[in-house]
PDB file of C-alpha atoms and ligand atoms in Angstrom:
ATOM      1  CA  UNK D   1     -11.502  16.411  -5.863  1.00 36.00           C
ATOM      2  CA  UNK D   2      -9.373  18.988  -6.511  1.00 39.00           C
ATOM      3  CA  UNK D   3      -6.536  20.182  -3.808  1.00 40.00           C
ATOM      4  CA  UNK D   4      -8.143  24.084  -3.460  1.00 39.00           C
ATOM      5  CA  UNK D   5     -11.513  22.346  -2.560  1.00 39.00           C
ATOM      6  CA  UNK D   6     -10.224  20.206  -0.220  1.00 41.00           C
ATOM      7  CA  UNK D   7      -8.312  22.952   1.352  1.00 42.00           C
ATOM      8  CA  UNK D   8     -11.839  24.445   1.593  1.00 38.00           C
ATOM      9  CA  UNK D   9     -12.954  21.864   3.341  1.00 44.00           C
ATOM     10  CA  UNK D  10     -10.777  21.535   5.936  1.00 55.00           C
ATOM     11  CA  UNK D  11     -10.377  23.839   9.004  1.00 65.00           C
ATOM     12  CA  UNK D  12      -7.243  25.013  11.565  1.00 72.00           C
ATOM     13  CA  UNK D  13      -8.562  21.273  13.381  1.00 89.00           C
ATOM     14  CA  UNK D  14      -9.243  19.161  10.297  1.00 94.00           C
ATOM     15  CA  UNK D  15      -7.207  17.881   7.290  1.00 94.00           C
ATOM     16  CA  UNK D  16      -7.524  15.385   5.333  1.00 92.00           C
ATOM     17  CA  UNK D  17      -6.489  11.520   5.100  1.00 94.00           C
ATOM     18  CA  UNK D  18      -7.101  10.580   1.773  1.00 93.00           C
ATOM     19  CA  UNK D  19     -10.835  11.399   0.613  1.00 94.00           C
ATOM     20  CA  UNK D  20     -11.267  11.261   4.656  1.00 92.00           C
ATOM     21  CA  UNK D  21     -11.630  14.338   7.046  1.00 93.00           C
ATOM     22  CA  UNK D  22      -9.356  13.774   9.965  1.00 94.00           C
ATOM     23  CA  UNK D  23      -8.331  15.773  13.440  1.00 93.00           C
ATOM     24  CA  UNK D  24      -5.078  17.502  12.540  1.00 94.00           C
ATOM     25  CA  UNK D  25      -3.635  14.669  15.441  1.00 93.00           C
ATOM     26  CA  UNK D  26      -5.050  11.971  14.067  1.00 93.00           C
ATOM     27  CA  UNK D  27      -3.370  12.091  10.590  1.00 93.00           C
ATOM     28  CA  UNK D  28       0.506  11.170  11.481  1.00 93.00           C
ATOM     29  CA  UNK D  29      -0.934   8.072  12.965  1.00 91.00           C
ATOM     30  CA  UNK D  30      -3.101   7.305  10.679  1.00 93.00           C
ATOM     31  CA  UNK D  31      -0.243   7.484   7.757  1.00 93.00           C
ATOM     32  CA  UNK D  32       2.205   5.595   9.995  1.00 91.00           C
ATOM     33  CA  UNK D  33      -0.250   2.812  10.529  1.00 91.00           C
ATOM     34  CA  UNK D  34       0.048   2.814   6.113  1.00 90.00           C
ATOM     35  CA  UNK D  35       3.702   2.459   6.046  1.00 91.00           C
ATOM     36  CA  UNK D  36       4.281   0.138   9.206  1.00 91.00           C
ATOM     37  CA  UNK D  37       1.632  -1.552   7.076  1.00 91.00           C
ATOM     38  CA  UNK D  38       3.383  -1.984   3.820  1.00 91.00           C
ATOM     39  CA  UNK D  39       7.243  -1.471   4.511  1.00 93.00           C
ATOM     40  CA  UNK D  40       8.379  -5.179   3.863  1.00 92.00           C
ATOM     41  CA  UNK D  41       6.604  -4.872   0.695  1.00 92.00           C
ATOM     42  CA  UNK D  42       7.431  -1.254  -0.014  1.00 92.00           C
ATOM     43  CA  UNK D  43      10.254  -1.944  -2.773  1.00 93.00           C
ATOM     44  CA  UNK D  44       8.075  -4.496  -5.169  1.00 93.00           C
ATOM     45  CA  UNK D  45       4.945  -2.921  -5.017  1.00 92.00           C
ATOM     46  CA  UNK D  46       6.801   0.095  -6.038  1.00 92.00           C
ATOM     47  CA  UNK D  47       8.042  -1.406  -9.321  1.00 93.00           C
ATOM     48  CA  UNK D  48       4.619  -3.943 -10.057  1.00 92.00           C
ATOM     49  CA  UNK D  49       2.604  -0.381  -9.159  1.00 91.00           C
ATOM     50  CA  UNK D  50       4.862   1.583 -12.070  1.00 92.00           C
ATOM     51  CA  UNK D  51       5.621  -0.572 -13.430  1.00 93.00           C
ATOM     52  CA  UNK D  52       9.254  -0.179 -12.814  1.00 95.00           C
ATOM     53  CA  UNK D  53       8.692   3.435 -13.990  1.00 96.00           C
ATOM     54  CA  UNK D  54       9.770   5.322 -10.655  1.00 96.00           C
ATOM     55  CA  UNK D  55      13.016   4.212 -11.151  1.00 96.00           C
ATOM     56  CA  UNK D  56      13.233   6.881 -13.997  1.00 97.00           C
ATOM     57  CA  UNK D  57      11.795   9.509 -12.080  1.00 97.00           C
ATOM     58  CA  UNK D  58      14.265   9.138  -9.679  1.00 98.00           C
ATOM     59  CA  UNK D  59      17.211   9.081 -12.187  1.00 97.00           C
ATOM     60  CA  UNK D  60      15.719  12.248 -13.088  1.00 97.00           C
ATOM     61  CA  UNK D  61      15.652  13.169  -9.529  1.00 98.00           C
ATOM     62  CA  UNK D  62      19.377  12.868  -8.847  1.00 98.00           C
ATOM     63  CA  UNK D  63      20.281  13.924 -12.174  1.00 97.00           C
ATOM     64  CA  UNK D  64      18.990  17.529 -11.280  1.00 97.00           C
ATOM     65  CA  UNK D  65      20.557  17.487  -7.945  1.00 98.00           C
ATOM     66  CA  UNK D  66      23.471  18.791  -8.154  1.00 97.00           C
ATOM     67  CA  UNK D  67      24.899  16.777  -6.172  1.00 98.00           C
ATOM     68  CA  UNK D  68      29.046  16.225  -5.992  1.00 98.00           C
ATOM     69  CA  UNK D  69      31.283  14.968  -3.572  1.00 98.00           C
ATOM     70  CA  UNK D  70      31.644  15.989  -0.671  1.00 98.00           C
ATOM     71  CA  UNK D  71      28.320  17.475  -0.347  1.00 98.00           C
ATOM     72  CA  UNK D  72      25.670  16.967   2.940  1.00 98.00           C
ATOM     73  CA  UNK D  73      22.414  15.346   1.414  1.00 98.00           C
ATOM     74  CA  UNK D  74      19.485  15.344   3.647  1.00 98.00           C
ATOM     75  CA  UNK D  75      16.950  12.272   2.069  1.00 98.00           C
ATOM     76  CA  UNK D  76      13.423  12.763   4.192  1.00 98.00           C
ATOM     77  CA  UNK D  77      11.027  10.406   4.118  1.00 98.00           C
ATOM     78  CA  UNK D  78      13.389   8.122   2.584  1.00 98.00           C
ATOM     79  CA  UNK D  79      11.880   5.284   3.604  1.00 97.00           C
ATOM     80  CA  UNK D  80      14.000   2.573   1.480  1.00 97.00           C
ATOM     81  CA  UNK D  81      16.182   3.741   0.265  1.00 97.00           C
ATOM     82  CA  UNK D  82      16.376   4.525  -2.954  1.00 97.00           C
ATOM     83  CA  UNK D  83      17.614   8.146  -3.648  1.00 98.00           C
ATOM     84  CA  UNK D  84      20.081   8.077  -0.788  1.00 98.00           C
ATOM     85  CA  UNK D  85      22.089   5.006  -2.639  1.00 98.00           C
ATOM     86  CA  UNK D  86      22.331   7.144  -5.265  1.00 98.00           C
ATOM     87  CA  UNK D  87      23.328  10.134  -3.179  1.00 98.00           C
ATOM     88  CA  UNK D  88      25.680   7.865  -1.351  1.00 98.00           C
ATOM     89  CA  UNK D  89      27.580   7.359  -4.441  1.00 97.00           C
ATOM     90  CA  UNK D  90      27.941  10.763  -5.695  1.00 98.00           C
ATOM     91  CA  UNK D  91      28.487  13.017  -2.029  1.00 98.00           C
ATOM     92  CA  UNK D  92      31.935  10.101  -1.784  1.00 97.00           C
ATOM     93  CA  UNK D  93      33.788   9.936   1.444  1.00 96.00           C
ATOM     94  CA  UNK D  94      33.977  12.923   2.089  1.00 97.00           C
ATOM     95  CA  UNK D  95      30.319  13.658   2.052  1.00 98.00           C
ATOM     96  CA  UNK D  96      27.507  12.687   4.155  1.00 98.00           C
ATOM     97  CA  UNK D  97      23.848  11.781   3.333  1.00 98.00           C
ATOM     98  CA  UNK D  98      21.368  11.259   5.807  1.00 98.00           C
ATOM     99  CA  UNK D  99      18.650   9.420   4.991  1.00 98.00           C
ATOM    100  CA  UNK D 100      15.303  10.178   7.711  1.00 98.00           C
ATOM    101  CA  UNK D 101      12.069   9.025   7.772  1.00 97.00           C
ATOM    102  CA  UNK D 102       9.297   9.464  10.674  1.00 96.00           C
ATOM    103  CA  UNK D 103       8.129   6.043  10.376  1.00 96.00           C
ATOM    104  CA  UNK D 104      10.364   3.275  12.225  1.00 96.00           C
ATOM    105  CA  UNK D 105       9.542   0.033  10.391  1.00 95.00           C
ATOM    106  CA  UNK D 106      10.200   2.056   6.668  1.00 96.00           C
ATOM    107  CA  UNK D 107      13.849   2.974   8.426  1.00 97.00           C
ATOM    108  CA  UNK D 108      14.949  -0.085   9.526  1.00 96.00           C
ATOM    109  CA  UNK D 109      14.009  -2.053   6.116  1.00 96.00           C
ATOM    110  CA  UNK D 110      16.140   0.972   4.701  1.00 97.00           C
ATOM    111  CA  UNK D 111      18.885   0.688   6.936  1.00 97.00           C
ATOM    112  CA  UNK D 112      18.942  -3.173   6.319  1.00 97.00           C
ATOM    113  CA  UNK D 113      18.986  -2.860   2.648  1.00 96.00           C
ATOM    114  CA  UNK D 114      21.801  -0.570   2.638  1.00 97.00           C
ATOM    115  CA  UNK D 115      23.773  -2.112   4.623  1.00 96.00           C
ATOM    116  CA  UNK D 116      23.261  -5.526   2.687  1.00 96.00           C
ATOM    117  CA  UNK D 117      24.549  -3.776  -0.280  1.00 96.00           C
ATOM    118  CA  UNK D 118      27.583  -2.015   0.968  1.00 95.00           C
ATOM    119  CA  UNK D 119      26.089   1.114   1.357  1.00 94.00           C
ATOM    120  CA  UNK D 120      26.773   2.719   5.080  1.00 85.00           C
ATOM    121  CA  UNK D 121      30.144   4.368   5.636  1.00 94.00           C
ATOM    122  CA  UNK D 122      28.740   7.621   4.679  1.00 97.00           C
ATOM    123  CA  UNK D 123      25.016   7.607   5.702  1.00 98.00           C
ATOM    124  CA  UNK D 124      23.395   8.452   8.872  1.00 98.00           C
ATOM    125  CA  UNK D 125      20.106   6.820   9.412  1.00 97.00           C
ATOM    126  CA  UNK D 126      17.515   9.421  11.338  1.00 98.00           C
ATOM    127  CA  UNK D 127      13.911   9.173  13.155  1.00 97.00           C
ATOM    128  CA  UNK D 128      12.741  12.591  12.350  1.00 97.00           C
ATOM    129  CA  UNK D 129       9.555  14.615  11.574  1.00 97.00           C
ATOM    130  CA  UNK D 130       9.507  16.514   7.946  1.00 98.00           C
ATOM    131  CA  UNK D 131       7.819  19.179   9.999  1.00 97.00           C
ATOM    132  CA  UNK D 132      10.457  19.943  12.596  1.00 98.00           C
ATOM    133  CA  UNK D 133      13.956  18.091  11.806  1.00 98.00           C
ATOM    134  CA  UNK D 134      16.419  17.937  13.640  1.00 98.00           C
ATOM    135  CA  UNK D 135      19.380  19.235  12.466  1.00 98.00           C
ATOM    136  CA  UNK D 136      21.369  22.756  12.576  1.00 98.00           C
ATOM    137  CA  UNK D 137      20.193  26.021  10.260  1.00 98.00           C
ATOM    138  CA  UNK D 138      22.377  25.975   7.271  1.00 98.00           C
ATOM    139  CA  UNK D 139      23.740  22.491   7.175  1.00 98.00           C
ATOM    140  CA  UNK D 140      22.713  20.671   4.043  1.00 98.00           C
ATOM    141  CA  UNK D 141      23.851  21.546  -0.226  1.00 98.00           C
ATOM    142  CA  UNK D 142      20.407  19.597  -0.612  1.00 98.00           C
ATOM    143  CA  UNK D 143      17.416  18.362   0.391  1.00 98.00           C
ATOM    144  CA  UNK D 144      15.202  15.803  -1.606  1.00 98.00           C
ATOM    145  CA  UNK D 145      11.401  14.646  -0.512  1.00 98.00           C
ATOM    146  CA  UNK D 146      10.373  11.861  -2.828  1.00 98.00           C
ATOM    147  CA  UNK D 147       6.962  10.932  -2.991  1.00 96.00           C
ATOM    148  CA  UNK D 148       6.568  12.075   0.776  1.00 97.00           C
ATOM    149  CA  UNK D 149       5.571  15.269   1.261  1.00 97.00           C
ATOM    150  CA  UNK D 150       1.843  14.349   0.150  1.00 95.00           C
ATOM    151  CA  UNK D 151       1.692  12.352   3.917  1.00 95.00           C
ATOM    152  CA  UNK D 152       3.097  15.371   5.910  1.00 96.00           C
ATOM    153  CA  UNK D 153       0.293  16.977   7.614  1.00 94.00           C
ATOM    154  CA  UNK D 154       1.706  20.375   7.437  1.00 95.00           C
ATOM    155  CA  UNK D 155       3.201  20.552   4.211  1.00 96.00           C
ATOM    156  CA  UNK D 156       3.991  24.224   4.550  1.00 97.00           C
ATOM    157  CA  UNK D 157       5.471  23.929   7.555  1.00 98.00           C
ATOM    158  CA  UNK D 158       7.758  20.883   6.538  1.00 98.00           C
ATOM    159  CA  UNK D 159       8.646  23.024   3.618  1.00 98.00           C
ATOM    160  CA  UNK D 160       9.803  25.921   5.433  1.00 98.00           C
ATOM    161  CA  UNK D 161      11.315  23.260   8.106  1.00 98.00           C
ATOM    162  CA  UNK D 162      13.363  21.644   4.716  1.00 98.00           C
ATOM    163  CA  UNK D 163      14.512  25.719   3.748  1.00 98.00           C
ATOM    164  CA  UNK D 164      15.802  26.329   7.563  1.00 98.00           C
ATOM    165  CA  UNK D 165      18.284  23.455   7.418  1.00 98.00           C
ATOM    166  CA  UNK D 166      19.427  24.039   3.726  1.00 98.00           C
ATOM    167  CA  UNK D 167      22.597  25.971   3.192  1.00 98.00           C
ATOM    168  CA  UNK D 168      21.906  29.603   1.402  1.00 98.00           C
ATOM    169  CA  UNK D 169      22.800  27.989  -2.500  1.00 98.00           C
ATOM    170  CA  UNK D 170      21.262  24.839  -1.273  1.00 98.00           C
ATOM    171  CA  UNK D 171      18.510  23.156  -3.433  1.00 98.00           C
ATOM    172  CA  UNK D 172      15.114  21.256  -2.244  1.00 98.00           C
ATOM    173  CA  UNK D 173      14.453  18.617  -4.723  1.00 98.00           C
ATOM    174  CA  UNK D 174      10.618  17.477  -4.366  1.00 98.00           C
ATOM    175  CA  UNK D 175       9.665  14.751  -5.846  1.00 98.00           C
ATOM    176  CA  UNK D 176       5.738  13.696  -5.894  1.00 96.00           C
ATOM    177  CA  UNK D 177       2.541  12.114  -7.642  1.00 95.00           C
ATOM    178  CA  UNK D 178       0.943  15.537  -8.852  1.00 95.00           C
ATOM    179  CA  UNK D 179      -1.923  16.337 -11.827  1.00 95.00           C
ATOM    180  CA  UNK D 180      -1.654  15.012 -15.193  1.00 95.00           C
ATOM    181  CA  UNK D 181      -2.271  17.169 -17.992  1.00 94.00           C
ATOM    182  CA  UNK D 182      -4.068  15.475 -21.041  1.00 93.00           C
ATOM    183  CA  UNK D 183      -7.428  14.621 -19.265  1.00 93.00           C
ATOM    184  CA  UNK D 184      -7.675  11.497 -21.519  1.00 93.00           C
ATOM    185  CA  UNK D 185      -3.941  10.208 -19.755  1.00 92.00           C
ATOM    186  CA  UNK D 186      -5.965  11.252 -16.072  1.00 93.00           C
ATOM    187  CA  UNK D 187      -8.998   9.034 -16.573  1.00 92.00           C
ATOM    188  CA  UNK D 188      -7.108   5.927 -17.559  1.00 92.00           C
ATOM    189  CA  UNK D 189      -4.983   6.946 -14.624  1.00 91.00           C
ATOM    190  CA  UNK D 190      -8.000   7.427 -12.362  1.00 90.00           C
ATOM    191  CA  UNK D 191      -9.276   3.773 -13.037  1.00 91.00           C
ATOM    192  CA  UNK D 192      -5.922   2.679 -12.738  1.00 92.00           C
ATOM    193  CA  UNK D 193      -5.329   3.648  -9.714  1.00 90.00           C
ATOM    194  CA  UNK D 194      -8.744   3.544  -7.705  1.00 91.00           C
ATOM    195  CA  UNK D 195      -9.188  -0.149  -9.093  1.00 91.00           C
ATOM    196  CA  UNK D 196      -5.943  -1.573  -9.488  1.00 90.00           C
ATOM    197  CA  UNK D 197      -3.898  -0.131  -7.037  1.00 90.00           C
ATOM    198  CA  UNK D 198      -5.886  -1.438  -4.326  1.00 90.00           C
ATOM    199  CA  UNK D 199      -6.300  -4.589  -6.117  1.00 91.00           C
ATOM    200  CA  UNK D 200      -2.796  -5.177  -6.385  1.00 91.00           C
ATOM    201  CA  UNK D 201      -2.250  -4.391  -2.047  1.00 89.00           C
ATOM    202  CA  UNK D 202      -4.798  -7.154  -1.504  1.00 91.00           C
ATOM    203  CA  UNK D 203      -3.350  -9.572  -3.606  1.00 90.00           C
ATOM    204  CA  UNK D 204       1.110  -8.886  -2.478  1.00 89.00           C
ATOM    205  CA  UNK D 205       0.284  -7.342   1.593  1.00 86.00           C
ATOM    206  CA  UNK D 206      -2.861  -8.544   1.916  1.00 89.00           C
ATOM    207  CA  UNK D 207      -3.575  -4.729   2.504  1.00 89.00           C
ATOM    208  CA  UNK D 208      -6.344  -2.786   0.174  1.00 92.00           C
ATOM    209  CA  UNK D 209      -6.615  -0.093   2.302  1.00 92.00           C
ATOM    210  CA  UNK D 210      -3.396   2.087   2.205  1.00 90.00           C
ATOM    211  CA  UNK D 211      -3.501   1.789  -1.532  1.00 90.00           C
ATOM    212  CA  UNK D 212      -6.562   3.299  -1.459  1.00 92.00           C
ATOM    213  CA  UNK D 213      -5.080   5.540   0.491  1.00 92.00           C
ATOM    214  CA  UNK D 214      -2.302   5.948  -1.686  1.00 91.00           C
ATOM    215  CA  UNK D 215      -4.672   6.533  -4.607  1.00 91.00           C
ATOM    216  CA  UNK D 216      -6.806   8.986  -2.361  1.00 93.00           C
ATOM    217  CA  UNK D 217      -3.947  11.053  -1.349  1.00 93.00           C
ATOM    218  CA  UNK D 218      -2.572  11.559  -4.813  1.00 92.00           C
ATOM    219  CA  UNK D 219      -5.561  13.429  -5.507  1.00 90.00           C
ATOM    220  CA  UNK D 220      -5.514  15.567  -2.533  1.00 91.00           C
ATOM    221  CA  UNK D 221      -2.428  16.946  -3.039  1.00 93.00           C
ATOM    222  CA  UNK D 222      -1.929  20.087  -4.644  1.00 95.00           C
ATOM    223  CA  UNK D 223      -1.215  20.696  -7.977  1.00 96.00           C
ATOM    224  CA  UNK D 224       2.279  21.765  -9.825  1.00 98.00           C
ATOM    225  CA  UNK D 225       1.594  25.657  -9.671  1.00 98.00           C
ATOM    226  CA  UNK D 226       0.091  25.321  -6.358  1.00 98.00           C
ATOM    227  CA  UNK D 227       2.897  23.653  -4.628  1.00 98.00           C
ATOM    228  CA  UNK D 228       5.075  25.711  -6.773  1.00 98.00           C
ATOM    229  CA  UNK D 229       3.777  28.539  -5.040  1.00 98.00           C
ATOM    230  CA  UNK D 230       3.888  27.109  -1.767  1.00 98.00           C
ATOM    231  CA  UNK D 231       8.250  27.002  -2.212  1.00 98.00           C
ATOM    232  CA  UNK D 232       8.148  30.593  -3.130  1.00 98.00           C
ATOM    233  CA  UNK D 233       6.199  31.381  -0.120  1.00 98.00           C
ATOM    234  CA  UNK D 234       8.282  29.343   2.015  1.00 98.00           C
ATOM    235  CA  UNK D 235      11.381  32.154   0.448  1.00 98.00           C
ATOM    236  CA  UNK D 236      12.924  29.862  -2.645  1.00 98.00           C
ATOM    237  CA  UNK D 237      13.936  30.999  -5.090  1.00 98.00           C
ATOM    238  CA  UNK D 238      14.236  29.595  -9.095  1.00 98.00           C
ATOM    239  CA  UNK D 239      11.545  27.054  -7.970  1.00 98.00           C
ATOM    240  CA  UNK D 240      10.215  25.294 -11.163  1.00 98.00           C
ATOM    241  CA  UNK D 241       8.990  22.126 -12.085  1.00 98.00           C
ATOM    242  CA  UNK D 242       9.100  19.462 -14.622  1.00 98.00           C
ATOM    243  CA  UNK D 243       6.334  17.126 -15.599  1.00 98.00           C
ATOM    244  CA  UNK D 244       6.921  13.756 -15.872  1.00 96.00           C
ATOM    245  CA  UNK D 245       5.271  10.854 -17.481  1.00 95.00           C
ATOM    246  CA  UNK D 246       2.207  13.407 -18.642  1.00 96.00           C
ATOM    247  CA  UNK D 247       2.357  15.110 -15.295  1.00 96.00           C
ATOM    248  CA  UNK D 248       1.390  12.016 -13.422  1.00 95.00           C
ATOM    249  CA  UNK D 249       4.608  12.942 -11.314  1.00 97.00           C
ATOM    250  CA  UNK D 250       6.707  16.241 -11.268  1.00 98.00           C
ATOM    251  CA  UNK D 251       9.728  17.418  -9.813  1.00 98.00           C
ATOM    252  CA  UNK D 252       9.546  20.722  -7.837  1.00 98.00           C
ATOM    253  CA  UNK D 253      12.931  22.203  -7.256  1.00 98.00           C
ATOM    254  CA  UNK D 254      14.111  25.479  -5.477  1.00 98.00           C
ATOM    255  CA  UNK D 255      17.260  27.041  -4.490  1.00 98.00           C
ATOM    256  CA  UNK D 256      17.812  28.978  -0.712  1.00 98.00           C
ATOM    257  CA  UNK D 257      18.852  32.416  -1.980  1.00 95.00           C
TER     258      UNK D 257
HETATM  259  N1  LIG Q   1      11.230   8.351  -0.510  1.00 76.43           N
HETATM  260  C1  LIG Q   1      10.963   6.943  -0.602  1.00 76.43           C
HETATM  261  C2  LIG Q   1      10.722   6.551  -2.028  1.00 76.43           C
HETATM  262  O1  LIG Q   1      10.591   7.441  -2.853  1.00 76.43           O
HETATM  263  O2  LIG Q   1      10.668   5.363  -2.315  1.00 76.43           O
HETATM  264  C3  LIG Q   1       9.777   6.539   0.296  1.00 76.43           C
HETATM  265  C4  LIG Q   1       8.467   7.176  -0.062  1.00 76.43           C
HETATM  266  S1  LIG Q   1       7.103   6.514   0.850  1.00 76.43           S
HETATM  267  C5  LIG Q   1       5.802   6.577  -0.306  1.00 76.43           C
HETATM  268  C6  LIG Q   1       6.665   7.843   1.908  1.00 76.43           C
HETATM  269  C7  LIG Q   1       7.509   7.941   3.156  1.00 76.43           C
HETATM  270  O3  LIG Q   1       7.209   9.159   3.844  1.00 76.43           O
HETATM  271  C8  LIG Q   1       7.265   6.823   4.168  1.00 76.43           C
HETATM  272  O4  LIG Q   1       8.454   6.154   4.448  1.00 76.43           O
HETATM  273  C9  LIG Q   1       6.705   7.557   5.391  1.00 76.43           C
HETATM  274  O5  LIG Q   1       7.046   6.969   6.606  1.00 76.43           O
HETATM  275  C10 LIG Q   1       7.335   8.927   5.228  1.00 76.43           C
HETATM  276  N2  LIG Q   1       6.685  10.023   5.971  1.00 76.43           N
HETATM  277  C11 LIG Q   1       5.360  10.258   6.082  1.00 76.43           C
HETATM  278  N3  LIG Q   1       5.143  11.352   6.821  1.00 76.43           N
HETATM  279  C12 LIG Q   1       6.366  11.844   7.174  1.00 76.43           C
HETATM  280  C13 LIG Q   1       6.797  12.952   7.937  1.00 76.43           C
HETATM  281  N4  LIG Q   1       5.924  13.803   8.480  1.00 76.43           N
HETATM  282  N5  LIG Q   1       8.125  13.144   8.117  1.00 76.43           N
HETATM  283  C14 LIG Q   1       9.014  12.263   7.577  1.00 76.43           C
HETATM  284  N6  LIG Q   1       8.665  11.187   6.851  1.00 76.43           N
HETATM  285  C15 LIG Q   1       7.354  10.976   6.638  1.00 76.43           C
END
């Protein structure tokens, strides 16, 4: 189903958990009850899932940052990890990343992880809600959302949360599962990922149900051009995108004017 349907099918009360229509309250429990779920498994599910392909997408990721040291990195819904080790690295000691997720059990395997590698001096480690963070206007050079904002309820409201707390120069980085565009690639992926997927969570958490929510909410979430519009309505400015791996993932970004 596509995302402008399912927009049509929701109301001001309803939205939607996967293929399922949900009370607006009900969804942030509902997607924390996924990730207290699957955190201790998070990281190798990740690569068996891609195959070790997200790794690339989040080279990618950083690559286009524009990140340097001493820059302030806001990482939300971070959950392990992975982009704010690489932030870590490039803001140095001078800069700060802050990697926050809503979902306790996700942060504390992050924090653990980092800290078992040597990562820590310069990263904060926040509870905090995508759709109202916690931090000062005009604080952060950048902002990244990797494979995240697709769980936020109110995804407009998270992005014009993100905007408020970027410096003006500052970019959003968003990283997400979005729609791929050789409709031969999107069936494969469709069996893929409404057989396999939740195949694969029975067999390593004992869990089929959050990857069919996983494969569920993939679907549901808008499309490049419609989320691209989404960061110009939120007041970005040189948002774009880039495909990758046939548009099965892109990467939104946008600067703060
Ligand atoms: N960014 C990490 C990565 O790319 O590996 C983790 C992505 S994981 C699929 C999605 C994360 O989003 C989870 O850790 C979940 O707790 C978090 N999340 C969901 N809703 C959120 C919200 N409203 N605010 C902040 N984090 C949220």
């Amino acid at each position: 189903m596509k995302e402008t349907q399912a927009n049509n099918d929701t109301n001001q009360n309803t939205t939607h958990f996967g293929f399922e229509n949900v009370n607006v309250e009900e969804k942030a429990g509902k997607v924390a009850d996924v990730f207290h779920s699957v955190a201790a498994k998070y990281d190798i599910m990740n690569d068996l899932m891609s195959f070790g392909i997200h790794r690339l997408w989040k080279r990618l990721t950083i690559e286009s940052s524009g990140v340097r040291s001493g820059h302030k990195v806001l990482d939300i819904a971070g959950g392990t990890g992975d982009l704010t080790m690489q932030f870590s690295k490039r803001v140095g000691d001078q800069g700060k990343v802050v990697l926050a997720d809503i979902n306790a059990s996700m942060l504390n395997v992050g924090r653990d992880r980092l800290l078992d590698k040597g990562y820590g001096s310069n990263i904060e480690f926040v509870q905090a809600n995508a759709e109202c963070l916690p931090f000062p206007d005009n604080y952060f050079n950048a902002v990244s959302i990797a494979f995240g904002l697709r769980n936020v309820t109110d995804k407009d409201k998270a992005i014009r949360s993100m905007f408020r707390v970027l410096k003006p120069g500052g970019r959003l980085l968003i990283l997400e599962f979005s729609k791929p565009t050789n409709t031969v690639l999107s069936d494969v992926y469709d069996k893929y990922s409404f057989t396999a997927l939740p195949m694969m969570g029975k067999l390593i958490t004992n869990d089929s149900e959050s990857y069919k929510y996983l494969a569920e909410s993939i679907r549901m979430h808008p499309d490049q051009e419609t989320l691209k519009g989404m960061m110009d309505e939120a007041g970005f400015v040189n948002t774009r995108y880039q495909n990758m791996t046939g548009g099965i993932v892109a990467l939104h970004t946008g600067v703060k004017a």
